[in-house]
Coordinates of C-alpha atoms in Angstrom, one line a residue:
M12 CA 26.3 -30.8 -76.3
E13 CA 28.4 -33.9 -76.6
F14 CA 30.6 -35.6 -74.0
K15 CA 31.9 -39.0 -73.0
I16 CA 31.2 -40.9 -69.8
F17 CA 32.6 -44.4 -69.0
G18 CA 33.6 -44.7 -72.6
R19 CA 30.1 -43.9 -74.0
T20 CA 29.4 -40.8 -76.1
V21 CA 26.4 -38.9 -74.9
N22 CA 24.8 -36.2 -77.0
P23 CA 21.5 -35.0 -75.3
T24 CA 19.3 -32.6 -77.2
K25 CA 18.6 -29.0 -76.0
K26 CA 15.0 -30.1 -75.1
E27 CA 16.3 -33.0 -73.0
I28 CA 18.8 -30.7 -71.1
I29 CA 16.0 -28.2 -70.3
K30 CA 13.7 -30.9 -69.1
L31 CA 16.4 -32.5 -67.0
S32 CA 17.3 -29.1 -65.5
V33 CA 13.7 -28.3 -64.5
I34 CA 13.2 -31.7 -63.0
L35 CA 16.4 -31.6 -61.0
I36 CA 15.7 -28.1 -59.7
L37 CA 12.2 -29.2 -58.5
Y38 CA 13.5 -32.4 -57.0
I39 CA 16.3 -30.7 -55.1
L40 CA 13.9 -28.1 -53.8
F41 CA 11.7 -31.0 -52.7
L42 CA 14.6 -32.6 -50.8
I43 CA 15.4 -29.3 -49.1
W44 CA 11.8 -28.9 -48.1
V45 CA 11.5 -32.4 -46.6
R46 CA 15.1 -32.4 -45.3
S47 CA 15.8 -35.8 -46.6
W48 CA 19.2 -35.9 -48.1
M49 CA 19.0 -39.7 -48.7
G50 CA 17.0 -38.7 -51.8
I51 CA 20.3 -37.6 -53.4
I52 CA 21.0 -41.2 -54.4
V53 CA 18.1 -40.9 -56.9
I54 CA 19.7 -38.0 -58.8
P55 CA 22.1 -40.2 -60.9
F56 CA 19.1 -42.3 -62.0
I57 CA 17.2 -39.1 -63.0
V58 CA 20.2 -37.9 -65.0
D59 CA 20.6 -41.3 -66.6
N60 CA 17.0 -41.4 -67.7
Y61 CA 17.4 -38.1 -69.7
T62 CA 21.0 -38.2 -70.9
T63 CA 23.4 -41.2 -70.4
R64 CA 20.8 -44.0 -70.5
F65 CA 23.1 -46.7 -69.1
I66 CA 19.9 -48.3 -67.9
P67 CA 17.6 -49.2 -70.8
W68 CA 14.5 -47.5 -69.2
G69 CA 12.4 -47.8 -72.4
G70 CA 14.1 -50.7 -74.0
W71 CA 10.9 -52.6 -74.3
K72 CA 9.6 -50.0 -76.8
K73 CA 12.1 -51.4 -79.4
S74 CA 10.8 -54.9 -79.0
K75 CA 9.4 -56.6 -82.1
N76 CA 6.9 -58.4 -79.9
A77 CA 3.7 -56.3 -80.0
T78 CA 2.2 -58.1 -77.0
L79 CA 5.3 -57.4 -74.9
R80 CA 5.2 -53.7 -75.9
R81 CA 1.4 -53.5 -75.1
V82 CA 1.9 -55.2 -71.7
M83 CA 5.0 -53.2 -70.7
S84 CA 3.3 -49.9 -71.7
W85 CA 0.6 -50.7 -69.1
V86 CA 3.1 -51.8 -66.5
D87 CA 5.1 -48.6 -67.1
A88 CA 2.0 -46.4 -66.8
I89 CA 0.9 -48.2 -63.6
I90 CA 4.3 -48.0 -61.9
F91 CA 4.5 -44.3 -62.7
A92 CA 1.0 -43.7 -61.4
L93 CA 1.7 -45.5 -58.2
V94 CA 4.9 -43.7 -57.5
A95 CA 3.3 -40.3 -58.3
V96 CA 0.2 -41.1 -56.2
Y97 CA 2.4 -42.2 -53.3
F98 CA 4.4 -39.0 -53.1
V99 CA 1.4 -36.7 -53.7
H100 CA -0.6 -38.6 -51.1
Q101 CA 2.3 -38.7 -48.6
Y102 CA 3.5 -35.1 -48.9
F103 CA 0.8 -32.9 -50.4
F104 CA -2.9 -33.8 -50.1
Q105 CA -5.3 -36.7 -49.9
N106 CA -9.0 -37.3 -50.1
Y107 CA -11.1 -38.0 -47.1
V108 CA -14.8 -38.8 -46.9
I109 CA -16.9 -38.1 -43.8
P110 CA -18.1 -41.5 -42.7
T111 CA -20.1 -40.7 -39.6
S112 CA -22.3 -37.9 -38.2
S113 CA -19.8 -36.7 -35.5
L114 CA -19.3 -33.3 -37.1
E115 CA -22.8 -32.7 -38.3
K116 CA -24.1 -30.2 -39.2
S117 CA -20.7 -28.5 -39.8
L118 CA -19.6 -31.3 -42.1
L119 CA -22.1 -33.9 -43.4
V120 CA -21.9 -37.7 -43.9
G121 CA -20.9 -38.0 -47.6
D122 CA -18.8 -34.9 -47.8
Y123 CA -15.6 -35.5 -49.7
L124 CA -12.8 -33.3 -48.3
F125 CA -9.6 -32.0 -49.9
V126 CA -7.1 -32.5 -47.1
S127 CA -3.9 -30.5 -47.3
K128 CA -0.8 -31.9 -45.7
V129 CA 1.2 -28.8 -46.5
N130 CA -0.6 -26.5 -44.0
Y131 CA 0.5 -28.3 -40.9
G132 CA 3.5 -29.9 -42.6
P133 CA 3.5 -33.5 -43.9
R134 CA 5.0 -36.3 -41.8
K135 CA 7.8 -38.4 -43.2
P136 CA 6.3 -41.9 -43.6
H137 CA 6.5 -44.0 -40.4
T138 CA 6.0 -47.2 -42.5
P139 CA 7.5 -46.3 -45.9
L140 CA 6.7 -49.6 -47.5
S141 CA 3.0 -49.5 -48.1
M142 CA 0.4 -49.8 -50.9
P143 CA -0.7 -46.3 -52.1
L144 CA -4.2 -45.2 -51.3
T145 CA -4.7 -47.9 -48.6
Q146 CA -4.7 -47.3 -44.9
H147 CA -3.9 -50.6 -43.4
T148 CA -5.8 -53.4 -45.3
M149 CA -5.5 -54.5 -48.9
P150 CA -8.8 -54.2 -50.8
I151 CA -10.5 -57.4 -52.0
T152 CA -7.8 -59.8 -50.8
G153 CA -7.5 -58.4 -47.2
G154 CA -4.4 -58.6 -45.2
K155 CA -1.9 -55.9 -44.3
S156 CA -1.3 -53.2 -47.0
Y157 CA 2.1 -52.3 -45.4
I158 CA 5.3 -53.9 -44.3
D159 CA 6.2 -52.9 -40.8
A160 CA 9.7 -54.4 -40.8
I161 CA 11.0 -51.0 -41.7
Q162 CA 9.7 -48.1 -39.5
W163 CA 11.1 -44.6 -39.4
D164 CA 11.0 -42.3 -36.4
Y165 CA 8.6 -39.4 -36.3
E166 CA 9.6 -36.3 -38.2
R167 CA 7.5 -33.5 -39.7
V168 CA 8.3 -31.3 -42.6
P169 CA 7.8 -27.6 -41.8
G170 CA 4.3 -26.4 -42.6
I171 CA 2.8 -23.0 -43.3
E172 CA 0.8 -22.8 -40.1
D173 CA 0.2 -24.5 -36.7
V174 CA -3.0 -26.2 -35.6
E175 CA -5.2 -23.4 -34.1
L176 CA -8.2 -23.5 -31.8
G177 CA -11.3 -24.3 -33.8
D178 CA -9.5 -25.9 -36.7
I179 CA -11.1 -29.0 -38.2
V180 CA -8.3 -31.6 -38.3
V181 CA -7.7 -35.1 -39.9
F182 CA -5.6 -37.3 -37.6
N183 CA -4.9 -40.9 -36.9
Y184 CA -7.1 -42.5 -34.3
P185 CA -4.9 -42.6 -31.2
A186 CA -6.7 -45.6 -29.6
G187 CA -6.2 -47.5 -32.8
D188 CA -2.7 -48.7 -31.8
V189 CA -4.3 -52.1 -30.9
A190 CA -7.2 -53.4 -33.0
T191 CA -8.5 -56.6 -34.5
T192 CA -9.0 -57.8 -38.1
N193 CA -12.8 -57.7 -37.3
P194 CA -13.9 -54.2 -38.6
D195 CA -16.8 -54.2 -36.1
V196 CA -14.3 -54.0 -33.2
I197 CA -13.8 -50.2 -33.1
D198 CA -12.6 -49.4 -29.6
F199 CA -10.3 -52.3 -28.6
H200 CA -9.3 -50.8 -25.2
S201 CA -12.8 -50.1 -24.1
M202 CA -13.8 -53.6 -25.0
C203 CA -11.0 -55.0 -22.9
Y204 CA -12.3 -53.3 -19.8
S205 CA -15.8 -54.4 -20.6
F206 CA -14.9 -58.0 -20.9
G207 CA -12.6 -57.7 -17.9
E208 CA -15.5 -56.5 -15.8
Q209 CA -17.7 -59.5 -17.0
A210 CA -14.9 -61.9 -16.0
N211 CA -14.5 -60.3 -12.6
P212 CA -18.0 -59.4 -11.3
G213 CA -16.8 -58.9 -7.8
L214 CA -14.0 -56.5 -8.6
N215 CA -15.0 -52.9 -8.4
P216 CA -12.1 -50.4 -8.6
K217 CA -14.4 -47.5 -7.9
E218 CA -14.7 -48.5 -4.3
M219 CA -10.9 -48.9 -3.8
P220 CA -8.1 -46.5 -2.8
K221 CA -6.3 -45.0 -5.7
A222 CA -3.2 -47.3 -5.8
E223 CA -5.4 -50.5 -5.5
A224 CA -7.8 -49.2 -8.0
L225 CA -5.1 -48.7 -10.6
M226 CA -3.9 -52.2 -10.1
A227 CA -7.5 -53.5 -10.3
Y228 CA -8.1 -51.7 -13.6
K229 CA -4.9 -53.2 -15.0
K230 CA -6.2 -56.7 -14.1
L231 CA -9.6 -56.0 -15.7
Y232 CA -7.8 -54.8 -18.9
N233 CA -5.5 -57.8 -19.1
D234 CA -8.2 -60.3 -18.4
G235 CA -10.5 -58.7 -21.0
K236 CA -7.6 -58.7 -23.5
R237 CA -7.0 -62.4 -23.0
I238 CA -10.7 -63.1 -23.7
I239 CA -10.4 -61.2 -27.0
E240 CA -7.1 -62.9 -28.0
N241 CA -8.5 -66.3 -27.2
N242 CA -11.5 -65.9 -29.4
P243 CA -10.3 -64.8 -32.8
Q244 CA -13.2 -66.6 -34.5
T245 CA -15.5 -63.9 -32.9
F246 CA -13.3 -60.8 -32.6
G247 CA -10.7 -61.4 -35.2
E248 CA -6.9 -61.5 -34.8
V249 CA -5.4 -58.9 -32.6
V250 CA -3.1 -56.5 -34.6
Y251 CA -0.8 -53.7 -33.5
R252 CA -0.7 -50.8 -36.0
P253 CA 2.0 -48.1 -36.5
V254 CA 0.9 -44.5 -36.1
D255 CA 0.3 -43.8 -39.8
R256 CA -1.6 -47.0 -40.4
R257 CA -4.3 -46.3 -37.8
E258 CA -7.7 -45.2 -38.9
N259 CA -8.2 -41.6 -40.0
Y260 CA -10.6 -39.5 -37.9
V261 CA -11.7 -35.9 -38.4
K262 CA -12.7 -33.7 -35.5
R263 CA -12.5 -30.1 -34.3
C264 CA -9.5 -29.0 -32.2
V265 CA -10.9 -27.5 -29.0
G266 CA -7.8 -27.6 -26.9
L267 CA -4.1 -26.8 -27.7
P268 CA -0.8 -27.9 -26.0
G269 CA -0.5 -26.3 -22.6
N270 CA -4.2 -25.4 -22.3
T271 CA -6.3 -26.4 -19.4
L272 CA -9.7 -27.7 -20.7
E273 CA -12.9 -28.0 -18.8
I274 CA -16.5 -28.7 -19.9
K275 CA -19.3 -27.3 -17.7
D276 CA -22.9 -27.9 -18.7
K277 CA -21.8 -28.6 -22.3
V278 CA -19.8 -25.4 -22.6
I279 CA -16.0 -25.8 -23.2
Y280 CA -13.7 -23.6 -21.2
I281 CA -10.0 -23.1 -22.0
D282 CA -7.9 -21.7 -19.3
G283 CA -11.1 -20.6 -17.5
K284 CA -12.7 -18.8 -20.5
A285 CA -15.6 -20.1 -22.5
I286 CA -14.6 -20.6 -26.2
K287 CA -16.8 -19.9 -29.2
Q288 CA -19.3 -22.6 -30.1
P289 CA -19.4 -23.7 -33.7
K290 CA -22.4 -22.3 -35.6
N291 CA -23.9 -25.7 -36.2
V292 CA -23.0 -27.5 -32.9
Q293 CA -25.6 -30.1 -32.0
F294 CA -26.8 -31.7 -28.8
N295 CA -29.4 -34.4 -28.1
Y296 CA -33.0 -33.5 -27.3
Y297 CA -35.9 -35.4 -26.0
V298 CA -38.8 -34.9 -28.4
E299 CA -42.4 -36.1 -28.3
L300 CA -44.3 -35.6 -31.5
N301 CA -48.0 -35.2 -32.2
Q302 CA -47.5 -36.6 -35.7
Q303 CA -44.7 -37.8 -37.9
I304 CA -42.4 -35.2 -39.5
P305 CA -43.4 -34.6 -43.1
E306 CA -40.7 -35.6 -45.6
E307 CA -40.4 -32.1 -47.1
L308 CA -39.8 -30.6 -43.6
R309 CA -37.3 -33.4 -42.8
H310 CA -35.3 -32.4 -45.9
E311 CA -35.6 -28.7 -45.0
L312 CA -34.4 -29.3 -41.4
G313 CA -31.6 -31.6 -42.6
I314 CA -32.7 -34.5 -40.3
S315 CA -31.2 -37.7 -41.7
I316 CA -33.2 -40.9 -42.1
E317 CA -31.0 -42.5 -39.4
D318 CA -31.7 -39.7 -36.9
L319 CA -35.4 -39.8 -37.8
S320 CA -35.6 -43.5 -37.1
R321 CA -33.8 -43.0 -33.8
L322 CA -36.3 -40.2 -33.0
Y323 CA -39.3 -42.5 -33.6
Q324 CA -37.8 -45.3 -31.6
T325 CA -36.3 -43.5 -28.6
N326 CA -37.7 -39.9 -28.8
I327 CA -34.0 -38.7 -28.9
V328 CA -32.6 -36.7 -31.8
P329 CA -29.5 -34.4 -32.2
L330 CA -30.4 -30.8 -33.1
T331 CA -28.8 -27.5 -33.7
Q332 CA -30.0 -24.5 -31.7
E333 CA -31.8 -23.2 -34.9
I334 CA -33.6 -26.4 -35.6
Y335 CA -34.5 -26.8 -31.9
N336 CA -36.1 -23.3 -32.0
R337 CA -38.1 -24.1 -35.1
L338 CA -39.4 -27.4 -33.7
K339 CA -40.2 -25.8 -30.3
E340 CA -42.4 -23.2 -32.1
N341 CA -44.2 -25.8 -34.1
K342 CA -46.9 -26.7 -31.5
K343 CA -48.9 -28.6 -34.1
L344 CA -46.0 -31.0 -34.8
V345 CA -44.2 -31.1 -31.4
K346 CA -45.9 -32.0 -28.1
R347 CA -42.8 -31.8 -25.9
I348 CA -39.1 -30.9 -26.5
E349 CA -36.3 -30.5 -24.0
P350 CA -32.5 -30.8 -23.9
I351 CA -30.8 -33.9 -22.6
K352 CA -28.0 -33.8 -20.0
E353 CA -25.4 -36.6 -20.2
S354 CA -24.8 -38.1 -16.8
N355 CA -23.2 -41.4 -17.8
T356 CA -19.6 -41.9 -16.7
F357 CA -19.1 -45.2 -18.5
G358 CA -16.5 -45.1 -21.2
I359 CA -15.2 -41.7 -20.3
Y360 CA -11.4 -41.1 -20.5
P361 CA -9.4 -42.2 -18.6
L362 CA -10.9 -45.6 -18.7
N363 CA -8.8 -46.6 -15.7
G364 CA -9.7 -43.6 -13.6
N365 CA -12.5 -42.8 -11.1
T366 CA -13.0 -39.2 -12.2
G367 CA -16.8 -39.1 -12.2
W368 CA -16.6 -37.0 -15.4
T369 CA -19.3 -37.1 -18.1
A370 CA -19.5 -35.9 -21.7
D371 CA -21.2 -32.7 -20.6
N372 CA -19.1 -32.0 -17.5
Y373 CA -15.5 -33.0 -17.9
G374 CA -12.2 -32.0 -16.4
P375 CA -10.4 -29.8 -15.7
V376 CA -7.5 -31.5 -17.6
W377 CA -4.1 -30.0 -18.6
I378 CA -3.2 -30.8 -22.2
P379 CA 0.5 -31.8 -22.4
K380 CA 3.0 -29.6 -24.2
R381 CA 6.4 -30.5 -25.5
G382 CA 9.1 -29.6 -23.1
E383 CA 6.8 -28.9 -20.2
S384 CA 6.5 -31.1 -17.1
I385 CA 3.7 -32.1 -14.8
A386 CA 3.8 -33.4 -11.3
L387 CA 2.5 -37.0 -11.2
T388 CA 0.3 -38.2 -8.5
L389 CA -2.0 -41.2 -8.0
D390 CA -4.9 -38.8 -8.7
N391 CA -3.8 -37.8 -12.2
I392 CA -1.6 -40.7 -13.3
A393 CA -4.5 -42.4 -15.1
I394 CA -4.9 -39.3 -17.3
Y395 CA -1.3 -39.2 -18.4
E396 CA -0.4 -42.9 -18.3
R397 CA -1.3 -43.4 -22.0
P398 CA 0.8 -40.4 -23.4
I399 CA 3.7 -41.5 -21.2
T400 CA 3.6 -45.2 -22.3
A401 CA 1.7 -45.7 -25.6
Y402 CA 2.7 -42.5 -27.3
E403 CA 6.2 -41.7 -25.9
G404 CA 7.4 -45.3 -25.4
N405 CA 8.1 -45.5 -21.7
T406 CA 7.2 -48.2 -19.1
L407 CA 5.1 -47.2 -16.1
E408 CA 4.4 -49.2 -12.9
I409 CA 2.7 -48.5 -9.6
K410 CA 4.5 -50.1 -6.6
D411 CA 3.5 -49.6 -3.0
G412 CA 1.7 -46.4 -4.0
D413 CA 4.7 -45.0 -5.9
I414 CA 5.0 -44.3 -9.6
Y415 CA 8.0 -45.8 -11.5
I416 CA 8.8 -44.7 -15.1
N417 CA 11.3 -46.9 -16.9
G418 CA 12.1 -48.5 -13.5
V419 CA 12.9 -45.2 -11.8
K420 CA 10.7 -43.7 -9.1
S421 CA 9.2 -40.5 -10.5
D422 CA 7.1 -37.7 -9.2
S423 CA 7.1 -35.7 -12.5
Y424 CA 7.3 -36.2 -16.2
T425 CA 8.5 -33.9 -19.1
F426 CA 6.6 -34.5 -22.3
K427 CA 8.4 -35.1 -25.6
M428 CA 5.5 -34.1 -27.9
D429 CA 2.6 -31.6 -28.2
Y430 CA -0.9 -32.9 -27.7
F431 CA -4.3 -31.7 -28.8
W432 CA -7.9 -32.2 -27.6
M433 CA -10.4 -33.0 -30.4
M434 CA -14.2 -33.1 -30.3
G435 CA -17.1 -33.5 -32.7
D436 CA -19.7 -30.8 -33.2
N437 CA -22.4 -33.4 -32.8
R438 CA -21.5 -33.4 -29.2
H439 CA -23.6 -36.3 -27.9
N440 CA -22.9 -38.5 -30.9
S441 CA -19.1 -38.2 -31.3
A442 CA -16.4 -40.6 -30.2
D443 CA -13.7 -38.1 -29.4
S444 CA -11.1 -37.0 -26.8
R445 CA -13.7 -37.3 -24.0
F446 CA -13.6 -41.1 -24.6
W447 CA -10.0 -41.8 -25.8
G448 CA -8.0 -38.9 -24.7
F449 CA -5.2 -36.8 -26.2
V450 CA -4.1 -36.6 -29.8
P451 CA -0.3 -36.6 -30.1
E452 CA 1.3 -34.3 -32.7
D453 CA 2.7 -37.3 -34.6
H454 CA -0.9 -38.4 -35.3
I455 CA -1.9 -35.2 -37.1
V456 CA -2.5 -35.9 -40.8
G457 CA -3.7 -32.7 -42.3
K458 CA -6.1 -29.8 -42.6
P459 CA -9.3 -30.1 -44.7
L460 CA -9.6 -27.0 -47.0
F461 CA -12.8 -27.6 -48.9
V462 CA -15.6 -30.0 -49.9
W463 CA -15.0 -31.1 -53.5
L464 CA -18.0 -33.5 -53.6
S465 CA -21.0 -34.2 -51.4
L466 CA -23.3 -37.1 -51.7
D467 CA -26.5 -37.5 -49.6
K468 CA -26.8 -41.2 -48.6
D469 CA -30.6 -40.7 -48.1
R470 CA -31.3 -39.7 -51.7
G471 CA -31.1 -41.3 -55.1
W472 CA -29.0 -40.1 -58.1
F473 CA -32.1 -38.5 -59.7
D474 CA -33.5 -37.1 -56.4
G475 CA -30.9 -34.7 -55.2
K476 CA -28.1 -37.1 -54.2
I477 CA -25.4 -34.7 -55.2
R478 CA -25.5 -31.7 -52.8
W479 CA -24.4 -29.1 -55.3
D480 CA -24.6 -26.2 -52.8
R481 CA -21.8 -27.8 -50.8
I482 CA -19.3 -28.4 -53.6
F483 CA -16.2 -26.3 -53.2
R484 CA -17.5 -25.0 -49.9
S485 CA -14.6 -24.1 -47.7
V486 CA -14.0 -25.8 -44.4
G487 CA -13.8 -22.8 -42.0
S488 CA -12.9 -22.8 -38.3
Y489 CA -16.4 -22.1 -37.0
D490 CA -18.6 -22.3 -40.1

């Protein structure tokens, strides 16, 4: 096939035409899927690369300078790899490694997960200019790995399923909108309240009427925030992160949009009915031992060295029902064992509310649903203030006992997004929705499908470090 374009004769081979056709069909199908017609501007460059070649894409290959050819071949390969990785990571799947024990024993520390973004539908990037395979910080050099001058509104490509009750989900940490450059500062908002209380020892919102209490909590937060901002040498610089640049978390979805959730004596109820507990759900137990646990039995029971150390120091250890039964029957080893009930109200969401809820007895709380409204009162405004302001971009004030949203007196609010309630299966050792609240739909990253590698941090490479029995194990809803 021979033709002229802009005075240049073009004569692509049959192989080039077939390759171009396949690539164009796949690319157009991709654009239809993601509904991003801006991508059409790339098509002329694709055509040029295979046919017209107005741009000397591989001109360096004809250079007589061997060093230039060698360097450019590496540059070409690296650029191609980065572009490919960016699109695969953004729209199809990513790797995620379990860093903490919040989902044990359902998922273990050291499990590497294949996380599909196709199942729930990938998000279009909120911050499109970022370094592939980084979350928010550049490796080695430090500093931001993204440019936030350009930010796109939330939009999600259609997926093949919705988040369902019991699903294990990877999502961006909602309370990570404000953080510091110090990696040890995990929960910035909770720290603000803590330092605010230290700075105002006589201020106790729990003893105040609702309207005054909300104002007092606001003062505590602002005073604590100032302390952190004024001490960057200790806490690091305060940073504000876009949604897709916040830390990735993985938890189990135990509440869907529109559900009313309540926890009674550790049991989760949805709309008044108890839901199925995961097979390997764990709670803390008080254990007194007659002797130390033999190493072989520790491995058999799956008790980590970290949990074992905690047991010896505090007599507290997280256990599944099965392991609890086995230890209870072992009278030679165990002197006393009994469940622990969490009665601490400190750090429970909402941090600016006097609910009296605990990790074991929480709610009831209605989970916001897109398009549905809720009546706002001084009794529930602390619960819904963060979705209204931090996640949906409104201003909210309390004046003379009345609620004002965007300067307008309001007694109700209609939500723009769906929200979810996420919890870990290691119930007494999980920082989850009970401590930082709802997960907005725009924070959902993807669905873990299977474990592709599992490494035991307590073992050596020649002593069972690779957990072969977990490789390619599916991540089921209630496994």
